[in-house]
Coordinates of C-alpha atoms in Angstrom, one line a residue:
Chain A
M369 CA 0.0 -0.3 0.0
K370 CA 1.0 3.5 -0.9
V371 CA 1.6 6.5 1.9
A372 CA 0.5 9.7 2.3
A373 CA 1.6 12.7 4.3
Q374 CA -1.1 15.2 4.4
A375 CA 1.1 18.5 3.3
D376 CA -0.9 21.7 3.7
F377 CA 0.5 22.4 7.2
F378 CA 3.9 22.2 6.5
I379 CA 3.1 24.7 3.3
K380 CA 1.6 26.9 4.8
H381 CA 4.6 27.3 7.4
Y382 CA 7.4 26.2 5.3
G383 CA 6.5 27.7 1.3
V384 CA 5.4 25.1 -1.0
E385 CA 8.8 23.8 -2.2
H386 CA 10.3 23.8 1.1
A387 CA 7.2 22.0 2.2
L388 CA 7.3 19.4 -0.1
K389 CA 11.0 19.5 -0.9
K390 CA 10.6 18.2 3.1
L391 CA 8.0 15.7 2.6
K392 CA 10.0 14.3 -0.4
A393 CA 13.2 14.0 1.7
T394 CA 11.2 12.1 4.1
G395 CA 10.0 9.3 1.9
Y396 CA 6.8 9.7 0.9
E397 CA 5.6 9.6 -2.8
Y398 CA 1.9 10.7 -2.2
I399 CA 0.4 14.2 -0.9
T400 CA -2.9 15.1 0.9
Y401 CA -4.1 18.7 1.1
E402 CA -6.6 20.2 2.7
I403 CA -8.0 23.3 2.2
S404 CA -8.6 25.4 4.7
G405 CA -11.4 27.7 2.7
R406 CA -14.6 27.8 5.1
Y407 CA -18.3 28.8 3.5
D408 CA -17.8 32.6 5.2
E409 CA -14.7 33.6 3.8
P410 CA -13.3 35.3 0.8
F411 CA -12.7 31.7 -0.7
T412 CA -15.9 30.9 -1.3
T413 CA -17.5 34.5 -1.3
Q414 CA -14.8 37.0 -3.7
W415 CA -11.7 34.6 -4.9
T416 CA -12.5 34.0 -8.9
D417 CA -11.3 31.0 -10.7
W418 CA -7.8 33.3 -11.8
D419 CA -7.6 33.8 -7.8
I420 CA -7.7 29.6 -7.3
K421 CA -5.2 29.1 -9.9
E422 CA -3.1 31.4 -8.9
Q423 CA -3.2 29.9 -5.3
F424 CA -3.0 26.1 -5.5
S425 CA -1.4 26.1 -9.3
P426 CA 2.2 26.1 -7.7
I427 CA 1.0 23.1 -5.4
G428 CA 0.3 21.2 -8.3
V429 CA 3.9 22.2 -10.2
C430 CA 6.2 21.7 -7.3
A431 CA 4.4 18.3 -6.9
T432 CA 5.5 17.5 -10.2
N433 CA 8.8 18.4 -9.8
E434 CA 9.0 16.6 -6.7
N435 CA 7.7 13.6 -8.2
L436 CA 5.1 13.9 -5.7
N437 CA 1.5 12.3 -6.2
L438 CA -1.3 13.9 -5.2
A439 CA -3.4 11.8 -3.9
Y440 CA -6.7 13.6 -2.8
T441 CA -7.6 16.8 -1.6
T442 CA -10.5 17.3 1.2
L443 CA -12.3 20.3 3.2
K444 CA -10.8 21.5 6.3
S445 CA -15.0 23.4 6.8
C446 CA -17.6 20.9 7.3
I447 CA -20.4 21.6 4.7
Y448 CA -23.4 21.0 6.8
H449 CA -23.8 21.1 10.6
D450 CA -26.3 24.0 11.1
L451 CA -30.1 24.2 9.8
L452 CA -29.5 27.7 8.6
P453 CA -31.5 28.1 5.4
E454 CA -28.9 30.9 4.2
T455 CA -25.5 28.7 4.6
S456 CA -26.3 26.0 1.8
E457 CA -26.1 28.2 -1.2
A458 CA -22.7 29.3 0.6
R459 CA -21.2 26.1 1.6
K460 CA -22.3 24.8 -1.7
Q461 CA -19.8 27.2 -3.3
M462 CA -17.7 26.1 -1.1
C463 CA -16.9 22.9 -2.2
I464 CA -17.4 24.0 -5.4
Q465 CA -14.4 26.4 -5.5
A466 CA -12.4 23.3 -3.5
V467 CA -13.6 21.6 -6.7
K468 CA -11.9 24.0 -9.3
A469 CA -9.0 24.5 -6.4
T470 CA -8.4 20.6 -7.2
A471 CA -8.2 21.0 -10.4
C472 CA -5.4 23.5 -10.6
M473 CA -3.1 21.2 -8.6
G474 CA -3.8 18.4 -10.8
C475 CA -4.8 16.1 -8.3
P476 CA -7.3 13.8 -9.3
V477 CA -9.7 13.1 -6.3
F478 CA -11.6 16.2 -4.0
A479 CA -13.0 14.0 -1.0
I480 CA -15.6 15.4 0.9
R481 CA -17.5 13.6 3.9
P482 CA -21.7 13.9 4.2
A483 CA -23.2 16.3 6.0
A484 CA -23.2 15.9 9.5
M485 CA -25.2 17.1 12.3
F486 CA -24.4 17.2 15.9
Y487 CA -27.8 17.7 17.9
K488 CA -30.6 15.1 17.8
R489 CA -33.5 14.7 15.9
P490 CA -36.2 12.1 13.9
D491 CA -35.6 12.5 11.1
I492 CA -31.9 13.4 11.5
Y493 CA -31.0 10.6 8.7
E494 CA -32.6 12.1 6.1
V495 CA -32.2 15.7 6.4
T496 CA -28.1 15.0 6.1
K497 CA -29.1 12.8 3.0
K498 CA -31.2 15.6 1.5
I499 CA -27.9 17.9 2.4
S500 CA -25.3 16.6 0.8
W501 CA -26.7 15.0 -2.3
D502 CA -28.0 18.4 -2.9
I503 CA -24.4 20.3 -2.3
F504 CA -22.5 16.7 -4.5
E505 CA -25.4 16.9 -6.9
S506 CA -24.0 20.8 -7.8
V507 CA -20.3 20.0 -6.9
K508 CA -20.5 17.1 -9.4
Q509 CA -21.4 18.9 -12.1
T510 CA -18.2 21.1 -11.3
A511 CA -16.3 17.9 -10.9
D512 CA -17.0 16.7 -14.3
R513 CA -16.2 19.5 -16.1
V514 CA -12.8 20.5 -14.4
G515 CA -12.0 16.5 -14.5
V516 CA -11.7 16.0 -10.9
Q517 CA -13.5 12.7 -9.5
L518 CA -15.3 12.6 -6.0
A519 CA -14.4 10.2 -2.6
F520 CA -17.1 9.6 0.1
V521 CA -15.2 10.0 3.8
N522 CA -17.6 8.2 6.3
N523 CA -19.0 10.5 9.0
N524 CA -18.6 10.4 12.7
C525 CA -22.1 10.8 13.6
C526 CA -24.1 7.6 13.7
Y527 CA -27.1 9.0 13.0
A528 CA -26.5 11.3 10.2
Y529 CA -25.7 10.0 6.6
G530 CA -22.7 8.7 5.2
S531 CA -21.3 6.7 8.3
R532 CA -21.9 3.3 7.1
I533 CA -21.1 1.6 3.9
D534 CA -24.2 1.1 2.4
D535 CA -24.8 5.1 2.2
L536 CA -21.0 5.4 1.2
I537 CA -21.2 2.6 -1.5
E538 CA -24.6 4.3 -2.9
L539 CA -22.9 7.7 -2.8
S540 CA -19.6 6.2 -4.5
E541 CA -21.8 4.1 -7.5
H542 CA -24.8 7.1 -7.5
F543 CA -21.6 10.0 -8.5
D544 CA -19.1 7.4 -9.9
G545 CA -16.7 8.6 -6.8
K546 CA -14.4 6.5 -4.2
I547 CA -14.5 5.9 0.0
V548 CA -11.7 7.3 1.9
I549 CA -12.7 5.6 5.8
D550 CA -11.3 8.0 8.7
P551 CA -11.2 5.7 11.6
M552 CA -12.0 8.1 14.0
N553 CA -15.0 9.1 12.4
A554 CA -15.8 5.3 12.2
Y555 CA -15.3 5.5 16.2
E556 CA -17.4 8.5 17.1
A557 CA -20.1 6.9 14.6
H558 CA -20.0 3.3 16.7
E559 CA -19.0 1.3 13.3
N560 CA -15.8 -1.0 12.9
E561 CA -13.1 1.1 10.3
M562 CA -11.9 -2.3 9.1
E563 CA -15.6 -3.5 7.8
L564 CA -16.1 -0.3 6.6
A565 CA -12.8 -0.5 4.9
K566 CA -13.3 -4.1 3.8
Q567 CA -16.0 -3.2 2.3
A568 CA -15.1 -0.6 0.2
G569 CA -13.6 -3.0 -1.9
D570 CA -12.2 -1.5 -4.7
R571 CA -13.5 1.9 -4.1
L572 CA -11.6 2.1 -0.8
L573 CA -8.9 5.4 -2.1
A574 CA -7.5 5.9 1.6
F575 CA -7.7 5.0 5.0
C576 CA -6.7 7.4 7.2
V577 CA -4.3 7.7 10.0
T578 CA -5.7 9.3 13.3
D579 CA -7.0 8.5 16.6
L580 CA -8.9 10.1 18.9
E581 CA -9.3 10.3 23.5
G582 CA -11.5 7.3 24.3
D583 CA -14.3 9.1 25.6
E584 CA -15.5 10.8 22.6
G585 CA -17.9 7.9 21.9
N586 CA -21.1 10.2 22.2
P587 CA -21.7 11.6 18.6
F588 CA -23.1 14.5 20.0
H589 CA -19.9 15.2 22.1
F590 CA -18.4 17.6 20.0
T591 CA -15.1 18.8 21.1
G592 CA -13.0 19.8 17.8
K593 CA -9.6 19.4 17.6
Q594 CA -9.2 18.0 21.7
R595 CA -10.2 15.1 20.7
T596 CA -7.3 14.3 18.6
I597 CA -4.0 12.6 19.7
M598 CA -0.8 11.4 18.4
P599 CA -2.0 8.0 16.0
M600 CA -2.1 4.2 18.1
M601 CA -1.9 6.5 21.3
G602 CA -5.5 6.6 21.3
A603 CA -9.0 5.0 21.8
L604 CA -8.0 3.1 18.3
N605 CA -7.3 -0.4 18.1
Y606 CA -4.2 0.1 16.0
P607 CA -2.8 -3.6 16.4
L608 CA -6.3 -5.0 14.8
I609 CA -6.4 -2.7 12.3
I610 CA -3.1 -3.5 11.4
D611 CA -3.7 -6.9 11.3
R612 CA -6.5 -6.7 9.3
M613 CA -5.4 -4.1 6.6
K614 CA -4.1 -7.0 4.4
A615 CA -8.1 -7.4 3.6
V616 CA -8.8 -4.7 2.4
N617 CA -7.8 -3.2 -1.3
Q618 CA -3.9 -2.9 -1.4
E619 CA -4.8 -0.4 -4.0
A620 CA -5.4 1.9 -1.9
I621 CA -3.6 4.7 0.1
V622 CA -2.9 5.2 3.8
S623 CA -2.9 8.9 4.3
V624 CA -0.9 10.6 7.2
I625 CA -3.5 12.9 8.8
Y626 CA -1.1 15.7 10.6
N627 CA -3.2 19.2 11.1
D628 CA -4.7 17.8 14.0
V629 CA -1.7 17.1 16.2
L630 CA 0.9 19.6 14.8
E631 CA -1.4 22.7 15.3
R632 CA -1.7 21.8 18.5
Y633 CA 2.5 22.4 18.0
V634 CA 1.6 25.6 16.6
D635 CA 3.8 27.6 19.0
F636 CA 6.7 25.9 17.9
V637 CA 6.5 25.6 14.3
D638 CA 9.6 28.4 13.7
S639 CA 11.7 24.9 15.4
E640 CA 11.9 23.1 12.0
P641 CA 13.9 19.9 14.0
L642 CA 10.9 19.4 15.7
M643 CA 8.4 19.2 12.8
D644 CA 11.5 17.3 11.1
A645 CA 11.0 14.8 14.0
F646 CA 7.3 14.8 14.0
D647 CA 7.0 14.6 10.2
K648 CA 9.5 10.9 10.6
L649 CA 7.1 9.4 14.0
F650 CA 4.7 10.1 11.2
Y651 CA 5.9 8.7 8.2
K652 CA 7.2 5.7 10.1
T653 CA 3.4 4.8 11.5
G654 CA 2.0 5.3 8.1
C655 CA 4.6 2.4 6.8
L656 CA 3.8 0.1 9.4
I657 CA 0.1 0.4 8.9
A658 CA 1.0 0.1 5.1
D659 CA 2.5 -3.1 6.1
T660 CA 5.6 -1.8 4.4
L661 CA 8.2 -0.5 7.1
D662 CA 10.3 -3.7 6.4
E663 CA 10.3 -2.8 2.3
R664 CA 11.1 1.3 3.8
Chain B
M154 CA 20.4 27.5 30.8
I155 CA 17.8 24.6 31.3
K156 CA 19.0 21.3 30.1
L157 CA 16.6 18.4 29.2
G158 CA 15.8 15.5 31.3
T159 CA 13.6 12.6 30.3
Q160 CA 12.3 9.2 32.4
A161 CA 14.3 6.0 30.0
G162 CA 10.5 4.5 29.8
F163 CA 10.7 4.8 25.8
A164 CA 13.4 2.3 26.5
E165 CA 12.0 0.1 29.0
D166 CA 11.3 -2.9 27.7
V167 CA 11.4 -2.8 23.9
G168 CA 14.8 -5.7 24.0
I169 CA 17.8 -3.5 23.9
S170 CA 20.1 -3.0 25.9
E171 CA 20.9 -0.7 28.7
E172 CA 23.9 0.8 26.9
E173 CA 21.6 1.0 23.9
K174 CA 19.0 2.6 26.3
Y175 CA 21.3 5.7 27.1
R176 CA 23.3 5.7 23.9
L177 CA 20.1 6.9 22.2
M178 CA 18.4 9.4 24.6
S179 CA 21.2 11.4 25.0
E180 CA 22.0 11.3 20.7
A181 CA 18.2 12.3 21.0
G182 CA 19.6 15.0 23.1
F183 CA 18.7 14.4 26.7
Y184 CA 21.4 15.3 29.2
S185 CA 19.9 13.5 32.0
V186 CA 18.0 10.5 32.7
D187 CA 15.2 10.8 36.0
Y188 CA 16.2 7.0 37.2
P189 CA 13.3 5.8 39.2
L190 CA 14.0 4.8 42.6
M191 CA 10.0 4.2 43.3
M192 CA 10.1 0.6 44.3
G193 CA 8.0 -0.6 47.4
Y194 CA 9.4 -0.2 50.5
Q195 CA 9.4 -4.1 50.5
D196 CA 11.6 -4.4 47.4
P197 CA 14.6 -6.4 48.2
V198 CA 16.6 -3.4 46.9
W199 CA 16.0 -1.9 50.0
Q200 CA 17.0 -5.4 51.9
L201 CA 20.6 -5.0 50.2
S202 CA 23.0 -3.8 52.3
D203 CA 25.0 -0.2 52.2
E204 CA 27.9 -1.6 50.0
E205 CA 25.9 -3.5 48.0
L206 CA 23.4 -0.8 47.0
K207 CA 26.1 0.8 46.6
E208 CA 28.0 -1.3 44.0
K209 CA 24.7 -1.5 42.7
M210 CA 23.9 1.6 41.9
E211 CA 27.8 3.0 40.7
K212 CA 27.1 0.2 38.3
I213 CA 24.1 1.6 37.0
R214 CA 25.9 5.0 37.2
K215 CA 29.0 4.0 35.1
V216 CA 26.5 2.6 32.6
I217 CA 24.7 6.0 32.6
N218 CA 27.3 7.9 32.3
E219 CA 29.7 6.0 29.6
N220 CA 26.6 6.5 27.3
G221 CA 26.2 10.3 27.5
I222 CA 24.1 10.9 30.0
V223 CA 24.0 11.8 33.6
V224 CA 21.7 11.0 36.3
G225 CA 19.4 14.8 36.8
Q226 CA 17.1 13.3 39.5
T227 CA 15.2 10.0 40.9
H228 CA 12.3 9.4 42.7
S229 CA 12.2 8.2 46.3
P230 CA 9.5 5.1 47.0
L231 CA 6.1 6.4 46.4
D232 CA 4.4 4.6 49.4
G233 CA 5.9 6.6 52.7
Y234 CA 4.9 6.5 56.7
W235 CA 1.5 8.8 57.3
G236 CA 1.3 7.8 60.4
N237 CA -1.6 4.9 60.7
Q238 CA 0.4 2.2 59.4
P239 CA 2.3 2.0 62.5
E240 CA 3.4 -2.2 61.8
T241 CA 5.2 -0.7 58.8
K242 CA 6.9 2.6 59.6
N243 CA 10.6 1.9 60.2
A244 CA 10.1 0.1 57.0
R245 CA 9.3 2.4 55.0
L246 CA 11.3 5.1 56.5
H247 CA 14.2 2.5 55.7
A248 CA 13.3 2.3 52.3
Q249 CA 13.0 6.1 51.8
I250 CA 16.3 6.4 53.8
Q251 CA 17.9 3.7 51.6
A252 CA 17.0 5.5 48.0
I253 CA 18.5 8.8 49.1
K254 CA 21.4 6.3 49.6
A255 CA 21.0 5.2 45.7
A256 CA 20.5 8.5 44.7
S257 CA 24.1 9.5 46.6
Y258 CA 25.7 6.2 44.5
L259 CA 24.0 7.3 40.9
K260 CA 25.3 11.1 42.3
S261 CA 21.8 12.1 41.2
P262 CA 21.3 16.4 43.2
Y263 CA 17.8 15.5 43.4
I264 CA 15.8 12.7 44.6
V265 CA 11.6 13.5 44.7
I266 CA 9.9 12.6 48.2
H267 CA 5.9 12.7 48.1
P268 CA 5.0 14.4 51.1
L269 CA 2.4 12.4 53.2
T270 CA -0.8 13.3 51.9
R271 CA -4.7 13.5 52.3
P272 CA -6.8 11.5 49.5
W273 CA -9.3 15.3 49.9
R274 CA -9.0 19.2 50.3
V275 CA -8.1 20.0 52.9
D276 CA -9.3 23.6 55.3
E277 CA -6.6 25.5 57.6
T278 CA -6.5 22.8 60.7
V279 CA -6.2 19.9 58.2
Y280 CA -3.5 21.7 56.6
Q281 CA -1.3 22.2 60.1
E282 CA -1.7 18.7 61.7
A283 CA -0.4 17.3 58.1
K284 CA 2.2 20.0 58.0
K285 CA 3.4 18.9 61.4
L286 CA 3.5 15.3 60.2
N287 CA 5.4 15.6 57.1
M288 CA 8.0 17.8 59.4
D289 CA 8.3 15.3 61.6
Y290 CA 9.0 12.8 58.2
Y291 CA 11.3 15.0 56.5
N292 CA 13.4 16.2 59.4
Q293 CA 13.6 12.3 59.6
L294 CA 15.5 11.8 56.8
R295 CA 17.2 14.9 56.5
P296 CA 20.6 13.7 58.2
Y297 CA 20.7 11.4 55.4
L298 CA 20.6 13.9 52.9
E299 CA 23.3 16.1 54.3
Q300 CA 25.6 13.6 54.8
Y301 CA 24.6 11.8 51.5
R302 CA 24.9 15.4 49.8
V303 CA 21.5 14.8 47.7
K304 CA 18.3 17.6 48.0
G305 CA 14.9 16.1 48.4
A306 CA 12.5 17.6 46.2
I307 CA 8.9 18.1 47.7
E308 CA 6.2 17.5 45.0
N309 CA 2.7 18.8 44.5
L310 CA 0.4 16.1 44.6
P311 CA -3.5 16.5 43.6
A312 CA -6.1 14.5 45.6
Q313 CA -9.6 12.8 44.7
N314 CA -12.3 13.8 46.7
P315 CA -13.3 10.2 47.4
V316 CA -17.0 10.6 46.9
T317 CA -17.2 12.6 43.0
R318 CA -13.8 11.4 42.2
D319 CA -13.0 14.7 41.0
W320 CA -9.3 16.0 41.2
C321 CA -8.9 19.2 43.6
G322 CA -6.1 21.0 45.7
S323 CA -4.7 18.9 49.0
I324 CA -2.1 19.4 51.7
C325 CA 0.8 20.2 49.6
S326 CA -0.4 21.6 46.2
T327 CA -0.6 25.3 45.7
A328 CA 3.3 27.1 45.5
E329 CA 2.3 28.8 49.2
A330 CA 2.1 25.2 50.7
L331 CA 5.5 24.2 48.5
I332 CA 7.6 27.6 50.0
D333 CA 6.2 26.9 53.6
Y334 CA 7.4 23.7 53.6
V335 CA 11.0 24.0 52.4
D336 CA 11.4 27.7 54.6
T337 CA 10.4 25.5 57.6
L338 CA 12.8 22.7 56.7
D339 CA 15.9 23.8 55.2
A340 CA 16.6 25.6 51.9
D341 CA 20.1 23.8 52.3
C342 CA 18.7 20.2 52.4
F343 CA 15.1 20.5 50.6
T344 CA 14.0 22.2 47.1
T345 CA 10.5 21.6 45.3
C346 CA 9.6 19.3 42.7
L347 CA 6.9 21.3 40.3
D348 CA 4.5 18.8 39.1
V349 CA 2.9 20.7 36.2
G350 CA 0.6 17.8 35.8
H351 CA -0.3 17.8 39.3
A352 CA -0.7 21.3 39.4
V353 CA -3.6 21.3 36.6
L354 CA -5.6 18.8 38.3
S355 CA -4.9 20.5 41.8
Q356 CA -7.2 24.0 39.9
Q357 CA -3.7 25.1 40.0
D358 CA -2.3 27.7 37.1
P359 CA 1.5 26.1 36.6
V360 CA 2.9 28.9 34.7
A361 CA 1.7 31.1 37.9
M362 CA 3.2 28.3 40.1
I363 CA 5.9 28.8 38.2
Y364 CA 6.7 32.6 38.5
K365 CA 5.2 31.9 42.5
L366 CA 8.5 29.6 42.9
G367 CA 11.0 31.6 41.3
K368 CA 14.1 30.4 40.5
Q369 CA 14.8 30.9 44.2
Y370 CA 12.8 27.5 45.3
L371 CA 12.2 26.0 42.0
G372 CA 14.6 23.0 42.0
V373 CA 13.4 19.9 40.0
T374 CA 10.2 19.1 37.6
H375 CA 7.9 17.3 36.0
M376 CA 7.0 17.7 32.7
H377 CA 3.5 16.1 31.8
D378 CA -0.2 16.8 30.4
N379 CA -3.1 16.6 31.0
R380 CA -6.7 17.1 29.7
G381 CA -7.7 17.8 33.9
S382 CA -10.0 14.6 34.3
F383 CA -6.8 12.0 35.0
D384 CA -3.8 12.1 35.5
D385 CA -2.0 10.4 32.3
H386 CA 1.2 11.8 32.3
K387 CA 0.9 12.5 28.3
M388 CA 3.4 14.3 25.9
P389 CA 3.0 17.7 26.0
G390 CA 0.4 19.2 24.3
M391 CA -1.8 16.7 24.1
G392 CA -3.3 18.5 26.9
R393 CA -4.6 21.4 28.4
I394 CA -1.5 22.9 29.1
D395 CA 0.2 26.7 27.9
W396 CA 4.1 25.1 26.8
Y397 CA 5.1 28.1 25.7
A398 CA 3.6 30.3 28.7
I399 CA 5.9 27.7 30.7
G400 CA 9.0 27.6 28.7
K401 CA 8.9 31.7 28.9
A402 CA 8.3 31.2 32.4
L403 CA 11.2 28.9 32.9
N404 CA 12.9 31.5 31.2
D405 CA 11.4 34.4 32.9
I406 CA 12.5 33.3 36.0
E407 CA 15.9 32.5 34.6
F408 CA 15.5 28.5 36.0
D409 CA 19.0 26.9 35.1
G410 CA 18.2 23.0 35.8
I411 CA 16.3 20.1 34.4
F412 CA 13.5 20.3 32.3
N413 CA 12.0 16.9 32.9
Y414 CA 10.0 15.0 31.1
E415 CA 7.7 12.5 33.2
A416 CA 5.6 11.8 30.4
D417 CA 6.3 8.2 28.6
R418 CA 3.7 6.9 30.7
P419 CA 1.4 7.2 27.1
Y420 CA 3.6 5.4 25.5
A421 CA 3.4 2.2 26.6
R422 CA 0.0 2.0 24.5
L423 CA 2.1 1.4 21.7
D424 CA 2.2 -2.3 23.2
Q425 CA 4.5 -4.4 21.0
Y426 CA 5.2 -1.9 18.5
K427 CA 7.1 0.5 21.1
S428 CA 10.1 -0.7 19.9
I429 CA 10.1 0.4 16.5
F430 CA 9.2 4.1 17.6
S431 CA 11.7 4.0 20.4
K432 CA 13.9 6.5 18.3
E433 CA 11.0 8.3 16.6
Y434 CA 9.2 9.4 20.0
L435 CA 12.8 10.0 21.6
R436 CA 13.8 12.2 19.0
V437 CA 9.7 14.6 18.7
Y438 CA 10.4 14.9 23.1
A439 CA 13.2 15.7 23.0
E440 CA 12.8 18.5 20.0
L441 CA 9.8 19.3 21.8
G442 CA 11.0 19.9 25.1
K443 CA 14.4 21.9 23.1
A444 CA 11.4 23.9 21.1
I445 CA 9.6 24.9 25.0
V446 CA 12.6 25.5 27.2
N447 CA 13.6 28.2 24.0
A448 CA 10.7 30.1 24.4
G449 CA 9.8 33.4 24.6
Q450 CA 13.7 33.7 24.3

């Protein structure tokens, strides 16, 4: 299996060339990129196609120069977690802008998580499904136009649409997309991450490396970044995950998620040796999960 | 200049020799090891004769020193004498005394000795009663600290409400209490150990405690993190402590001791994969420590 680094934290702090050289030197051949634009920020409300091209094309060019493959992009911001109609169109536009950015980077896939909702209502499944499909239909049109494939990330709310494999397969079949499994989301949604990954079959694009505290199983207990910790040190059963990785699509990418952990150390980002140390630790973790440790 | 130290849990039980363990720590950038003498009072090591204990500890020190680091601090047995175990009082005191000797043989300048504490919040009466007991306890150890030239470090400890299980302060949880203890005893023989994780659990601000203790009273540190709900000795950054502010405070008071991690407990969670990550984790901790102690400079 291949191993990908989440590149945007390093790009933001060290510049694209330095960051990608660093990741290449670590041993990565693949990168992912989390687009930070929000629905209420200029990225969504003001940026023209030219602005997007100017911002994101250099990342693709530099990745090509460094022989790094762009695996997929994601959006930092949730597509929907409130019921405010006035934000619905803006969130749709945010996703469309992200698809354009993905294309400008020369990245083949944009991964998106279905709408989540962190308070309970009887029709939560139907509501989140409707919101998700509405947005995905629009996003798909742009994606087709710019040559980007969609991928769907498992949801982290057990009552919402998209946390179960049937939903993800439905989405991937309808939108001719791929599936990304984040084990932290699966834990929060009371799903078995390895069953999700296995049942995704050859539609599985990536399996993320994340971990979280063990007391966050309540789907309405959304605590943001506080839940994430160093991979393999939290509630997820990584020995079991590693054991069962052999049963999933071996073409899939092991996607090491840096941001939530490294943002805890943003006060110390000037210490490049510290960031390099994290980088090497994450890479080794990714390689272990990809079962390619010995080969490297 | 602040130096870096750590417990050696990263390299325990990972199938490498003692030599390799300390060499890895040195290569990662650590100046010192926090050598554990926390074995219970009934441990056979405390039954060794002084000569045997000296020989054993000097062998350990030789391996440590030859691989590039020193013993920066040690920790005495956790089961001190609390007055309600008369039948074991002598054995418990004996273990503390032997630990002081062991620290000396390791050439450790400090030994952390927990105060005798109670598992609940204290009022002024309880504080004074406990202080009296602790002064008696520490004064029994004082001649050995003097003779063996090791400083006893009194550590701030939290407590848990026995009914609600909430964490709270106890007998010796504040900077003021630590200073009171040292002033009442003897600053030549005693100093304080600030455990920043314990401070959080005791509803204290560890940064404010650094400023209150100042260079004069802050001798030893235990650096780890938590979220205020459990004493889980996490890696800095994985809990709620503001580590930039910790580093800045240490520099502001011109602390020149050891930034000493007591944060390798979660590492055990890696289970069978521990050995694979020893080197990487040591490097992360070392570089993180360097970044923290450079804060505000």
